PDB file of C-alpha atoms and ligand atoms in Angstrom:
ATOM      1  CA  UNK A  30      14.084  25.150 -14.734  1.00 70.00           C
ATOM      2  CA  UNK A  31      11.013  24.227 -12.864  1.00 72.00           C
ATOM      3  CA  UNK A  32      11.515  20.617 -11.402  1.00 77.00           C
ATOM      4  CA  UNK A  33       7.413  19.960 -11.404  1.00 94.00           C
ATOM      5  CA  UNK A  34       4.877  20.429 -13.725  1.00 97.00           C
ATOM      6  CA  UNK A  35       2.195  22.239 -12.667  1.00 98.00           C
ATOM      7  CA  UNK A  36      -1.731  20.980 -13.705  1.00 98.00           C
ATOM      8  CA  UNK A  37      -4.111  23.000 -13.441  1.00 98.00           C
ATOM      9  CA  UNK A  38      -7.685  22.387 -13.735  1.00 98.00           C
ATOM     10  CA  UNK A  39     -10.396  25.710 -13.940  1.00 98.00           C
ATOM     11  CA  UNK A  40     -13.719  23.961 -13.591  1.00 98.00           C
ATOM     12  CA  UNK A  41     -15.209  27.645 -14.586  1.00 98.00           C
ATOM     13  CA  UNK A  42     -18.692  27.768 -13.527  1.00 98.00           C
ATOM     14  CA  UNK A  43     -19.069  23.884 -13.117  1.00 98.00           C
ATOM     15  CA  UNK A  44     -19.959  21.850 -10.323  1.00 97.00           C
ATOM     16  CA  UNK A  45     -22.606  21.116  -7.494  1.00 98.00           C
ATOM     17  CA  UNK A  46     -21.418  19.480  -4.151  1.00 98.00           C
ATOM     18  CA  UNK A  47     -22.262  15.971  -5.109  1.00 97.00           C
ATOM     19  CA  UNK A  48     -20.294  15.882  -8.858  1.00 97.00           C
ATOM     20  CA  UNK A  49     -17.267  17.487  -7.005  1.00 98.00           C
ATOM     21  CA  UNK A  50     -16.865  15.431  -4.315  1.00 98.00           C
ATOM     22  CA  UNK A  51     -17.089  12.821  -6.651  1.00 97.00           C
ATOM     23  CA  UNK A  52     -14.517  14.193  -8.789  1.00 98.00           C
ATOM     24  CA  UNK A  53     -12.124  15.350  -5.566  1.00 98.00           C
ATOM     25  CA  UNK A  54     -11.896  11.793  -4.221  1.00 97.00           C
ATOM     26  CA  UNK A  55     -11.357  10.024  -7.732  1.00 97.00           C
ATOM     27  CA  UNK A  56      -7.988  12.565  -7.951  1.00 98.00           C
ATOM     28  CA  UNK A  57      -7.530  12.242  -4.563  1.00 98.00           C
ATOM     29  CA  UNK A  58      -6.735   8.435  -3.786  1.00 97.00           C
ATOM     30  CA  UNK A  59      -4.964   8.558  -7.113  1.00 96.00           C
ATOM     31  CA  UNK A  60      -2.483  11.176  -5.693  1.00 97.00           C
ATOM     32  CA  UNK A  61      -2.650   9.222  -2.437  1.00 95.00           C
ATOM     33  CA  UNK A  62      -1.576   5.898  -4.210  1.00 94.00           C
ATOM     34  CA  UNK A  63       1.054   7.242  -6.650  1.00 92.00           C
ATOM     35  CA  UNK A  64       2.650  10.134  -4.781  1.00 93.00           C
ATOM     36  CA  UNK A  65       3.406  12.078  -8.052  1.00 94.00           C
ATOM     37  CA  UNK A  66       7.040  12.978  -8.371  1.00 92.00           C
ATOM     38  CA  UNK A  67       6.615  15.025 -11.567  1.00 94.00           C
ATOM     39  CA  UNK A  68       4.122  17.088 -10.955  1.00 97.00           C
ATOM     40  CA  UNK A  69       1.625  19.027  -8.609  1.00 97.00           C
ATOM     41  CA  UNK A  70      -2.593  18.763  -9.495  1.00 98.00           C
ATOM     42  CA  UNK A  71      -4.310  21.992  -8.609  1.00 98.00           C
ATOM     43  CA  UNK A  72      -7.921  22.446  -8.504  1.00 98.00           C
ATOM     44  CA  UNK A  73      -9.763  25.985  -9.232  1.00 98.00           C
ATOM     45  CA  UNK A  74     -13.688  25.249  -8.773  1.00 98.00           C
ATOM     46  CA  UNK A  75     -16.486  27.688  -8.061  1.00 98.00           C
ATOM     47  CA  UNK A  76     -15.859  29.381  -4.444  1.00 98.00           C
ATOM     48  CA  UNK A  77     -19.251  27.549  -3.268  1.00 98.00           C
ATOM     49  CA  UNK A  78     -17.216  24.043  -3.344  1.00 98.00           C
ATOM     50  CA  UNK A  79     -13.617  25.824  -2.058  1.00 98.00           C
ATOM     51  CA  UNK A  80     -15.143  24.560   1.847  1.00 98.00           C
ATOM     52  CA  UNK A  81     -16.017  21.183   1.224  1.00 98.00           C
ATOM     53  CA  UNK A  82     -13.388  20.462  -1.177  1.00 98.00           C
ATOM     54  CA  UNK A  83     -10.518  21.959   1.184  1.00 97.00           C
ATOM     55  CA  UNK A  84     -11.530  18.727   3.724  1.00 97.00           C
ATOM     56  CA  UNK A  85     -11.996  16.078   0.904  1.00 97.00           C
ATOM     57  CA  UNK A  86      -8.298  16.915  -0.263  1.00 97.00           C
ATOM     58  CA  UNK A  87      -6.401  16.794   3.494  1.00 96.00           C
ATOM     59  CA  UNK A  88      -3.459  14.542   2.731  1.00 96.00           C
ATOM     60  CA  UNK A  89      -3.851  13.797  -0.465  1.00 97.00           C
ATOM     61  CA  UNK A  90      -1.419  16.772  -2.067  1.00 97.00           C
ATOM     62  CA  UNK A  91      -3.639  17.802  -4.007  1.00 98.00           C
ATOM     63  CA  UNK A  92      -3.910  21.805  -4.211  1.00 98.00           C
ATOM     64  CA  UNK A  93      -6.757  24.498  -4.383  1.00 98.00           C
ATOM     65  CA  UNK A  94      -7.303  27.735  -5.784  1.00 98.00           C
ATOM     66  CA  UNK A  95      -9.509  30.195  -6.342  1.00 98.00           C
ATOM     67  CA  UNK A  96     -10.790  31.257 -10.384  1.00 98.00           C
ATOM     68  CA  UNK A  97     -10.685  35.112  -9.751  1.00 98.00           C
ATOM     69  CA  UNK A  98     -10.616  37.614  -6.864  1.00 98.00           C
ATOM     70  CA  UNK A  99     -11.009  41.253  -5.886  1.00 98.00           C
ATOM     71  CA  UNK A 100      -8.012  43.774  -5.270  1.00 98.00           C
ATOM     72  CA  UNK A 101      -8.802  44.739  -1.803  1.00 97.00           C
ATOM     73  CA  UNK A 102      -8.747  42.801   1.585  1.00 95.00           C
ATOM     74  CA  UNK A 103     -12.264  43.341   2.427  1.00 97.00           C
ATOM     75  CA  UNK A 104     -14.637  46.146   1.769  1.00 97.00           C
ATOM     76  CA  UNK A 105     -18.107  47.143   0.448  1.00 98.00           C
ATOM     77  CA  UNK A 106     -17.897  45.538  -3.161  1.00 98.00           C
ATOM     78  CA  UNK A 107     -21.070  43.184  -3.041  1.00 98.00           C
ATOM     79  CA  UNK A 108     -20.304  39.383  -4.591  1.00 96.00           C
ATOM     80  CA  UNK A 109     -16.863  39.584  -4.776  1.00 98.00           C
ATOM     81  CA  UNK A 110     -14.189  37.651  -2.878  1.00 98.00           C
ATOM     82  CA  UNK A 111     -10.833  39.114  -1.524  1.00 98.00           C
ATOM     83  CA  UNK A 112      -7.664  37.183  -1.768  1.00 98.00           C
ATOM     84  CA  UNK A 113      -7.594  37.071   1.828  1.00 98.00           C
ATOM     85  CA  UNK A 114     -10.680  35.075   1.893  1.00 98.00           C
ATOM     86  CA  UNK A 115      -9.032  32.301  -0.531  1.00 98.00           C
ATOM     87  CA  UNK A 116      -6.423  31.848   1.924  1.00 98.00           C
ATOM     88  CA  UNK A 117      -8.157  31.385   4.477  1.00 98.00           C
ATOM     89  CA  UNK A 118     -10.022  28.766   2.592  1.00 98.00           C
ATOM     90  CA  UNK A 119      -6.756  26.869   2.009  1.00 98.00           C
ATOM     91  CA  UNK A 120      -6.314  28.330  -1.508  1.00 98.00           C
ATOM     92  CA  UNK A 121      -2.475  28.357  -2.296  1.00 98.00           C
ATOM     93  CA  UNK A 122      -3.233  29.400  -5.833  1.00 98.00           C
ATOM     94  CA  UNK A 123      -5.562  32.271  -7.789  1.00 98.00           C
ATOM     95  CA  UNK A 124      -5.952  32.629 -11.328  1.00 98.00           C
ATOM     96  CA  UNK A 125      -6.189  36.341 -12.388  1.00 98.00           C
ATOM     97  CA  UNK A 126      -6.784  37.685 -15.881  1.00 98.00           C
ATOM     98  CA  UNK A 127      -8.612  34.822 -17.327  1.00 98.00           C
ATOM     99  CA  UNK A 128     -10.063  36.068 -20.991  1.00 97.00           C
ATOM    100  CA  UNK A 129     -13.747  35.001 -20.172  1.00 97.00           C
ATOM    101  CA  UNK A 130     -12.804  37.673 -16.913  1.00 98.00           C
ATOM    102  CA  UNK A 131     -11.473  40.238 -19.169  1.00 97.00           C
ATOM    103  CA  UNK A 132     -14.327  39.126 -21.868  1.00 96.00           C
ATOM    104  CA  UNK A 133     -17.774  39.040 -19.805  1.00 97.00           C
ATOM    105  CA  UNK A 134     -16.753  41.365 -16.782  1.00 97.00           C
ATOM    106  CA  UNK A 135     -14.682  44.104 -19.093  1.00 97.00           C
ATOM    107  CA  UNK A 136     -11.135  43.365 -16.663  1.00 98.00           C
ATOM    108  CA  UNK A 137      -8.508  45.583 -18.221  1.00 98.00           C
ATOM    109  CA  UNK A 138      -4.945  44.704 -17.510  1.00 98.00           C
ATOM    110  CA  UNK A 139      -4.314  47.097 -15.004  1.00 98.00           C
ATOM    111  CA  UNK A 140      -7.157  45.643 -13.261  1.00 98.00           C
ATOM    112  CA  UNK A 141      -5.802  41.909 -13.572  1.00 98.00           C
ATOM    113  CA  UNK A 142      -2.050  43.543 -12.300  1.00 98.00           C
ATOM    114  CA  UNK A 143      -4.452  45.232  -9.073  1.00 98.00           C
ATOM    115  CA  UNK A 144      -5.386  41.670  -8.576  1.00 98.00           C
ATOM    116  CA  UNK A 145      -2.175  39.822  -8.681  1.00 98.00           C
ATOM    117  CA  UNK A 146      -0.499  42.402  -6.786  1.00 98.00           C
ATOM    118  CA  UNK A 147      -3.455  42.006  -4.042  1.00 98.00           C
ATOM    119  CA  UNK A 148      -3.005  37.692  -4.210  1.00 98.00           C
ATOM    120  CA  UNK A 149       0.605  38.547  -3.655  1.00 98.00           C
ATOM    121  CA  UNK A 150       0.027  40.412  -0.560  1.00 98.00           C
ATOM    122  CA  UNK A 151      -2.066  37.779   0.766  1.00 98.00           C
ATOM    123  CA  UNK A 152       0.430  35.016   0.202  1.00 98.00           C
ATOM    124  CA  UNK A 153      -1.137  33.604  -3.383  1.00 98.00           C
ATOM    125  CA  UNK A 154       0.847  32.306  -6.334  1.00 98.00           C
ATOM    126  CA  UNK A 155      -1.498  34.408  -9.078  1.00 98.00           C
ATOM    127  CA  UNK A 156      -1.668  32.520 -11.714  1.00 98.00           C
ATOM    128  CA  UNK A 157      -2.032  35.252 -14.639  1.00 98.00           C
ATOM    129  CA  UNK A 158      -3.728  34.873 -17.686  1.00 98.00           C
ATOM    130  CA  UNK A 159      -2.588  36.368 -20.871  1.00 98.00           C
ATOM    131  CA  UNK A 160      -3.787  35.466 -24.594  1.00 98.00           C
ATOM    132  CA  UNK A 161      -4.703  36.912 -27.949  1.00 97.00           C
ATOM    133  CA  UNK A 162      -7.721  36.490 -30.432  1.00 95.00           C
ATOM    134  CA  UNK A 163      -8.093  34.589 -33.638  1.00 94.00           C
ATOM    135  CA  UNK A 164      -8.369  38.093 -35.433  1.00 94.00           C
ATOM    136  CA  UNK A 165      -5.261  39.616 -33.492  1.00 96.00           C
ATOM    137  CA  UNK A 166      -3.184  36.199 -34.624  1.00 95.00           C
ATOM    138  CA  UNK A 167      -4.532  35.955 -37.850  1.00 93.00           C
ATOM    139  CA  UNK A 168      -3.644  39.820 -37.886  1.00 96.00           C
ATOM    140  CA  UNK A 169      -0.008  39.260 -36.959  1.00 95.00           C
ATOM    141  CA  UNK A 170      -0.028  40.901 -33.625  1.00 96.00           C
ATOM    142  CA  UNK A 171      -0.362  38.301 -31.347  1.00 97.00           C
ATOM    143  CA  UNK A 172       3.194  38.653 -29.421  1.00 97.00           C
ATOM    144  CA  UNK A 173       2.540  42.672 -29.842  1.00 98.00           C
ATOM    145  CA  UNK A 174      -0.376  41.781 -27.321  1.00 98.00           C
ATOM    146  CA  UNK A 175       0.681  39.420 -25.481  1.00 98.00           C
ATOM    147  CA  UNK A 176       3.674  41.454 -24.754  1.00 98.00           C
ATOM    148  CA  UNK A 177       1.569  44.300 -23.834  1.00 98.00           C
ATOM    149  CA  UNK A 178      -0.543  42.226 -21.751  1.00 98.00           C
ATOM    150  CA  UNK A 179       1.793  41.397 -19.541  1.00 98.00           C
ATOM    151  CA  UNK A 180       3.697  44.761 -19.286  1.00 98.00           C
ATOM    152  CA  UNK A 181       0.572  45.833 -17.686  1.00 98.00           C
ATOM    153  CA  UNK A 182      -0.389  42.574 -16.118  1.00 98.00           C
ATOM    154  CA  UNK A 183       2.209  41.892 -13.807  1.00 98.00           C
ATOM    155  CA  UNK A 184       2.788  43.699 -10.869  1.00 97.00           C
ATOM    156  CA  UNK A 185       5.978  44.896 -10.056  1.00 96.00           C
ATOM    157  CA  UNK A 186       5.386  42.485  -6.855  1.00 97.00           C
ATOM    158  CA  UNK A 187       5.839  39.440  -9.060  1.00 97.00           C
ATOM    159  CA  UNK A 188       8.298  36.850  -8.685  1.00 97.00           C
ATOM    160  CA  UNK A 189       9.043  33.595 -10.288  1.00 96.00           C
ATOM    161  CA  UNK A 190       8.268  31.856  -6.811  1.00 96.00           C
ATOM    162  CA  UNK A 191       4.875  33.825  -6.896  1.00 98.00           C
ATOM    163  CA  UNK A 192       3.479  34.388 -10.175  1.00 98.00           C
ATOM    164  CA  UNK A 193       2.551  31.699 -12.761  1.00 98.00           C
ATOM    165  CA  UNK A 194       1.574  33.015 -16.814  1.00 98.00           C
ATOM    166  CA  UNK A 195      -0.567  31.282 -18.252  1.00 98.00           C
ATOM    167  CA  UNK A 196      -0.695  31.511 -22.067  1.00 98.00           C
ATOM    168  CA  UNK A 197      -4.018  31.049 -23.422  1.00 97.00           C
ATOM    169  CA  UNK A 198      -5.255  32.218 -27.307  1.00 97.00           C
ATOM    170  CA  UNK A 199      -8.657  32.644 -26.626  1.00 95.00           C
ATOM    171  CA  UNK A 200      -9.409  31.022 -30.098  1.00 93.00           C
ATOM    172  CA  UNK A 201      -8.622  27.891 -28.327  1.00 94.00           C
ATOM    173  CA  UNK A 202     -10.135  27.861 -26.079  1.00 92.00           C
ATOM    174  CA  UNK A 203     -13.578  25.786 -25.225  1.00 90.00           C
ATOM    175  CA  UNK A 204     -13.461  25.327 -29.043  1.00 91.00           C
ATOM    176  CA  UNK A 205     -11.325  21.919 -29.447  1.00 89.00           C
ATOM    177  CA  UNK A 206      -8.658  23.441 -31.541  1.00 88.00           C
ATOM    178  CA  UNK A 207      -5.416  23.652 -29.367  1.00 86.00           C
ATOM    179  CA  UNK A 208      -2.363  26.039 -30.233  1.00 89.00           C
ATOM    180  CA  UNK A 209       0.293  24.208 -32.801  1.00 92.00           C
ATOM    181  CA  UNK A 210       3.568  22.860 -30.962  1.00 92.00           C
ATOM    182  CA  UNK A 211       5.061  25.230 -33.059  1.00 94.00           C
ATOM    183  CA  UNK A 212       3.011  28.322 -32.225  1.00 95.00           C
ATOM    184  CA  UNK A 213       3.397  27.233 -28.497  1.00 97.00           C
ATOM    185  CA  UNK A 214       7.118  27.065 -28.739  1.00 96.00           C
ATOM    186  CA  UNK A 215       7.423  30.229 -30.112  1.00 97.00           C
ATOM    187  CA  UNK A 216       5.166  32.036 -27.181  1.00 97.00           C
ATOM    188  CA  UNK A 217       6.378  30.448 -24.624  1.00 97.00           C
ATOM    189  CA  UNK A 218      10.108  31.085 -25.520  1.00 97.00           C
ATOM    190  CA  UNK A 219       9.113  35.134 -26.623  1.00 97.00           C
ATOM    191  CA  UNK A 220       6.974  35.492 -23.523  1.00 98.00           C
ATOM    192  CA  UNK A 221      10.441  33.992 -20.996  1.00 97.00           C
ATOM    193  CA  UNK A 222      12.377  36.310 -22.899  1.00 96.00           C
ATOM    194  CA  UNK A 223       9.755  39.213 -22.431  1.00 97.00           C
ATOM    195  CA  UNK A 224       9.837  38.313 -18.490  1.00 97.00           C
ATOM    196  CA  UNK A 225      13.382  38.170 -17.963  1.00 94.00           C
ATOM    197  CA  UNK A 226      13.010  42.476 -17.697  1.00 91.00           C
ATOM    198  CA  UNK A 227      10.275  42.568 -15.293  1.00 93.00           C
ATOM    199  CA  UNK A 228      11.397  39.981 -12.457  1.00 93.00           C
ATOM    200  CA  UNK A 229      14.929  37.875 -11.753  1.00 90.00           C
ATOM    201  CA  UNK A 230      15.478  33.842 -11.841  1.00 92.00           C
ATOM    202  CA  UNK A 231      12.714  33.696 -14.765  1.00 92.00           C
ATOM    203  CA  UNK A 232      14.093  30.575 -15.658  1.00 92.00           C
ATOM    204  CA  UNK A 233      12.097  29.394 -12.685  1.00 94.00           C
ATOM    205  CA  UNK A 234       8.961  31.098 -13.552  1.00 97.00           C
ATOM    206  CA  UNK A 235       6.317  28.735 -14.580  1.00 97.00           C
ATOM    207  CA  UNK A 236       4.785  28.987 -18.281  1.00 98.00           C
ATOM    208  CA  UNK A 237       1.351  27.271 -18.590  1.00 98.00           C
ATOM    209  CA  UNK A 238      -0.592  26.577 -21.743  1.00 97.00           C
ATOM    210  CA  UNK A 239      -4.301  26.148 -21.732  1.00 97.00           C
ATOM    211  CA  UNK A 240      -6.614  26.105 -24.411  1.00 96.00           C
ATOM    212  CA  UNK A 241      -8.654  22.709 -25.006  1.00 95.00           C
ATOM    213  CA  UNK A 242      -5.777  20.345 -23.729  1.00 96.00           C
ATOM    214  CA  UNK A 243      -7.212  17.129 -23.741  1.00 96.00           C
ATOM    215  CA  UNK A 244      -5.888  13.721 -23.417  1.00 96.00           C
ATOM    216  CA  UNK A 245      -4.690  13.503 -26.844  1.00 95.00           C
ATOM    217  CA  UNK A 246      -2.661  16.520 -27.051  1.00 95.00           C
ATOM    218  CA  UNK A 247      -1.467  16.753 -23.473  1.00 96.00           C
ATOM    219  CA  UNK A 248       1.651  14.544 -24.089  1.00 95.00           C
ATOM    220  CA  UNK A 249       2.593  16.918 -27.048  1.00 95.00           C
ATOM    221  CA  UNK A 250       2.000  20.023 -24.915  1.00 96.00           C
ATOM    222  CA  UNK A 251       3.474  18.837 -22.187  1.00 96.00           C
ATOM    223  CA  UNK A 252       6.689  18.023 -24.240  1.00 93.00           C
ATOM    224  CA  UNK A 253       7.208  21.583 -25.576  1.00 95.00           C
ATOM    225  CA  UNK A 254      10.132  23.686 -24.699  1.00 93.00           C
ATOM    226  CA  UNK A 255       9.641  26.055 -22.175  1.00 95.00           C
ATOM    227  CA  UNK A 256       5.902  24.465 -21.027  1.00 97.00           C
ATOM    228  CA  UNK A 257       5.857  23.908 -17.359  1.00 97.00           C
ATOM    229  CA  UNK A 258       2.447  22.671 -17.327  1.00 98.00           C
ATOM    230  CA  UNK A 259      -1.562  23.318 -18.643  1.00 98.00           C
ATOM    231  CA  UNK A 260      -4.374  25.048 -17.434  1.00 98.00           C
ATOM    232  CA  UNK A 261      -7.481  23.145 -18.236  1.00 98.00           C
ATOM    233  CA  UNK A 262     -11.086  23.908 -18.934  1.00 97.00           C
ATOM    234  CA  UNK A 263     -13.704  21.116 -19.990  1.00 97.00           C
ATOM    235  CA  UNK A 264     -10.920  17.928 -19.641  1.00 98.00           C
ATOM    236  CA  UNK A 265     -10.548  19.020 -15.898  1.00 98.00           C
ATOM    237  CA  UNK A 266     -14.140  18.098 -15.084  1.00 98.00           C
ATOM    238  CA  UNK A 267     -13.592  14.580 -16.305  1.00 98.00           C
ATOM    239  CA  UNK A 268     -11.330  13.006 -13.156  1.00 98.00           C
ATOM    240  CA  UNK A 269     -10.164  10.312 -15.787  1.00 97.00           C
ATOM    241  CA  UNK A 270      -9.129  12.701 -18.048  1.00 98.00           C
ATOM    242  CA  UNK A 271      -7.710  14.708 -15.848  1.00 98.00           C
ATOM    243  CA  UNK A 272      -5.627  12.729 -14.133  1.00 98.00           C
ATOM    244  CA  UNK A 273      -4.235  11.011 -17.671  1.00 97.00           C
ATOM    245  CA  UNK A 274      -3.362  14.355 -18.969  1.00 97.00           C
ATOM    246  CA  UNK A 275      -1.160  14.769 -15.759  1.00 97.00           C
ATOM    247  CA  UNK A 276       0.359  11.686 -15.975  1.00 96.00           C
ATOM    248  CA  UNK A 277       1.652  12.475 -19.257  1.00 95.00           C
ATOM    249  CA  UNK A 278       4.385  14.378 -16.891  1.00 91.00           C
ATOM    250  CA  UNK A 279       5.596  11.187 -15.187  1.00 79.00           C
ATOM    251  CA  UNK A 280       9.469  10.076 -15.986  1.00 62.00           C
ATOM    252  CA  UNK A 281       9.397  13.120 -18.785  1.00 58.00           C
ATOM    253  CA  UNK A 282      13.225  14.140 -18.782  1.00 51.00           C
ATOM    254  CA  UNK A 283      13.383  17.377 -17.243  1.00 46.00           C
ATOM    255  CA  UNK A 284      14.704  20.140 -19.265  1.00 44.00           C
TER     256      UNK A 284
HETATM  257  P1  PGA B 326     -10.572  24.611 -22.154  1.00 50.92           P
HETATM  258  O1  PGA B 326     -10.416  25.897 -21.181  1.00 50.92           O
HETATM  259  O2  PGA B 326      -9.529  23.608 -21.698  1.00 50.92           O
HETATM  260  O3  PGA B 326     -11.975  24.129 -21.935  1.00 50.92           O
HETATM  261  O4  PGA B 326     -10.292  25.088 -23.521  1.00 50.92           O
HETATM  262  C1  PGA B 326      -9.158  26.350 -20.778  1.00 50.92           C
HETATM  263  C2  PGA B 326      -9.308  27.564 -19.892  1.00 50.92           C
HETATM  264  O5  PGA B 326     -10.198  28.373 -20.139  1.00 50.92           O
HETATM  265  O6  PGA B 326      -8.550  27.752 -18.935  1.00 50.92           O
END
């Protein structure tokens, strides 16, 4: 089972130098002070800030990654950024797949598995997204597309030491109403046992949830079976917040 949580914070398209430098040291000399045992705090924020932020983090454990990038090295493919390039910014994490990526920029899976399988290659852990709709849950079919989600998702490069899924109903979020403990626990557990075909050790493989975990829930979430962390929108951009939703990890019995 995964010894540390992992939280992650996707400040989308969010963030000017000044706010984030603000935000960066608040998390910063709190990791610097308590040294977290329980967990690690990663930080996706628009590629504009991945320079200055990489310096204002030095030392302090915190971790950076990158919100989306491109399936090749390098090439003619105008405004996008290659894997590659988050490395070399001192990314140790991408997230791939995200539904407002698959949403607003039409990313199929195969596209999202192009992308992991390129973050692999350039020594990223891709964190892949994977989520259905209010219609497709209401309609019954939400582990029918999850499942097929990540069947063509995941690349067949994926490990449990290099992949992170994180589940994420799109109804949830941005819209303040979270996934049940109950529907969480059943995901999480189908989408382990869905794994366990397509890569070895998945009891090591990370499962995130994300979908408007806030300080209220995070405890709850956090407590689930089978959740080995959150990915977090709008609470992320609040250092406060952020950093009380993480502690919610602290002295939890590991499972
Ligand atoms: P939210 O976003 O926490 O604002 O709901 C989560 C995400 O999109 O990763």
């Amino acid at each position: 089972m995964p010894v540390k949580k992992l939280i992650a914070g996707n400040w989308k398209m969010n963030g000017l130098r000044a706010d984030a430098a603000e935000r960066v040291s608040a998390l910063a000399q709190r990791m610097t002070s308590i040294q977290p045992k329980d967990f690690d705090m990663l930080i996706c924020p628009p590629a504009t800030l991945l320079q200055d932020m990489r310096t204002q983090m030095q030392g302090s454990g915190l971790l950076l990654g990158g919100q989306d990038c491109h399936a090749q090295e390098a090439g003619a493919y105008t405004g996008d950024i290659s894997p590659l390039m988050l490395t070399d910014m001192g990314c140790t994490h991408v997230i791939v797949g995200h539904s407002e990526r698959r949403q607003y920029h039409k990313e199929s899976s195969p596209d999202v598995a192009a992308k992991a399988r390129a973050a692999h290659a350039a020594g990223l852990t891709a964190i892949i997204c994977v989520g259905e709709s209010e219609m497709e849950r209401e309609a019954g079919y939400a582990q029918k597309i999850v499942s097929t989600q990540l069947k063509e998702s995941v690349p067949d490069t994926a490990t449990a030491e290099n992949t992170v899924i994180a589940y994420e109903p799109v109804w949830a979020i941005g819209t303040g109403k979270s996934a049940t403990a109950e529907d969480i626990t059943d995901m999480h557990a189908f989408i382990r046992g869905f794994v366990a075909d397509m890569m070895a050790n998945t009891a090591w493989l990370k499962l995130l949830y994300g979908g408007s975990v806030n300080t209220g829930n995070a405890p709850a979430v956090l407590h689930t079976p089978n959740v080995d962390g959150v990915l977090v929108g709008g609470a992320s951009l609040k250092p406060e917040d952020f950093w009380s939703i993480a502690m919610a990890c602290e002295d939890m019995p590991t499972e």
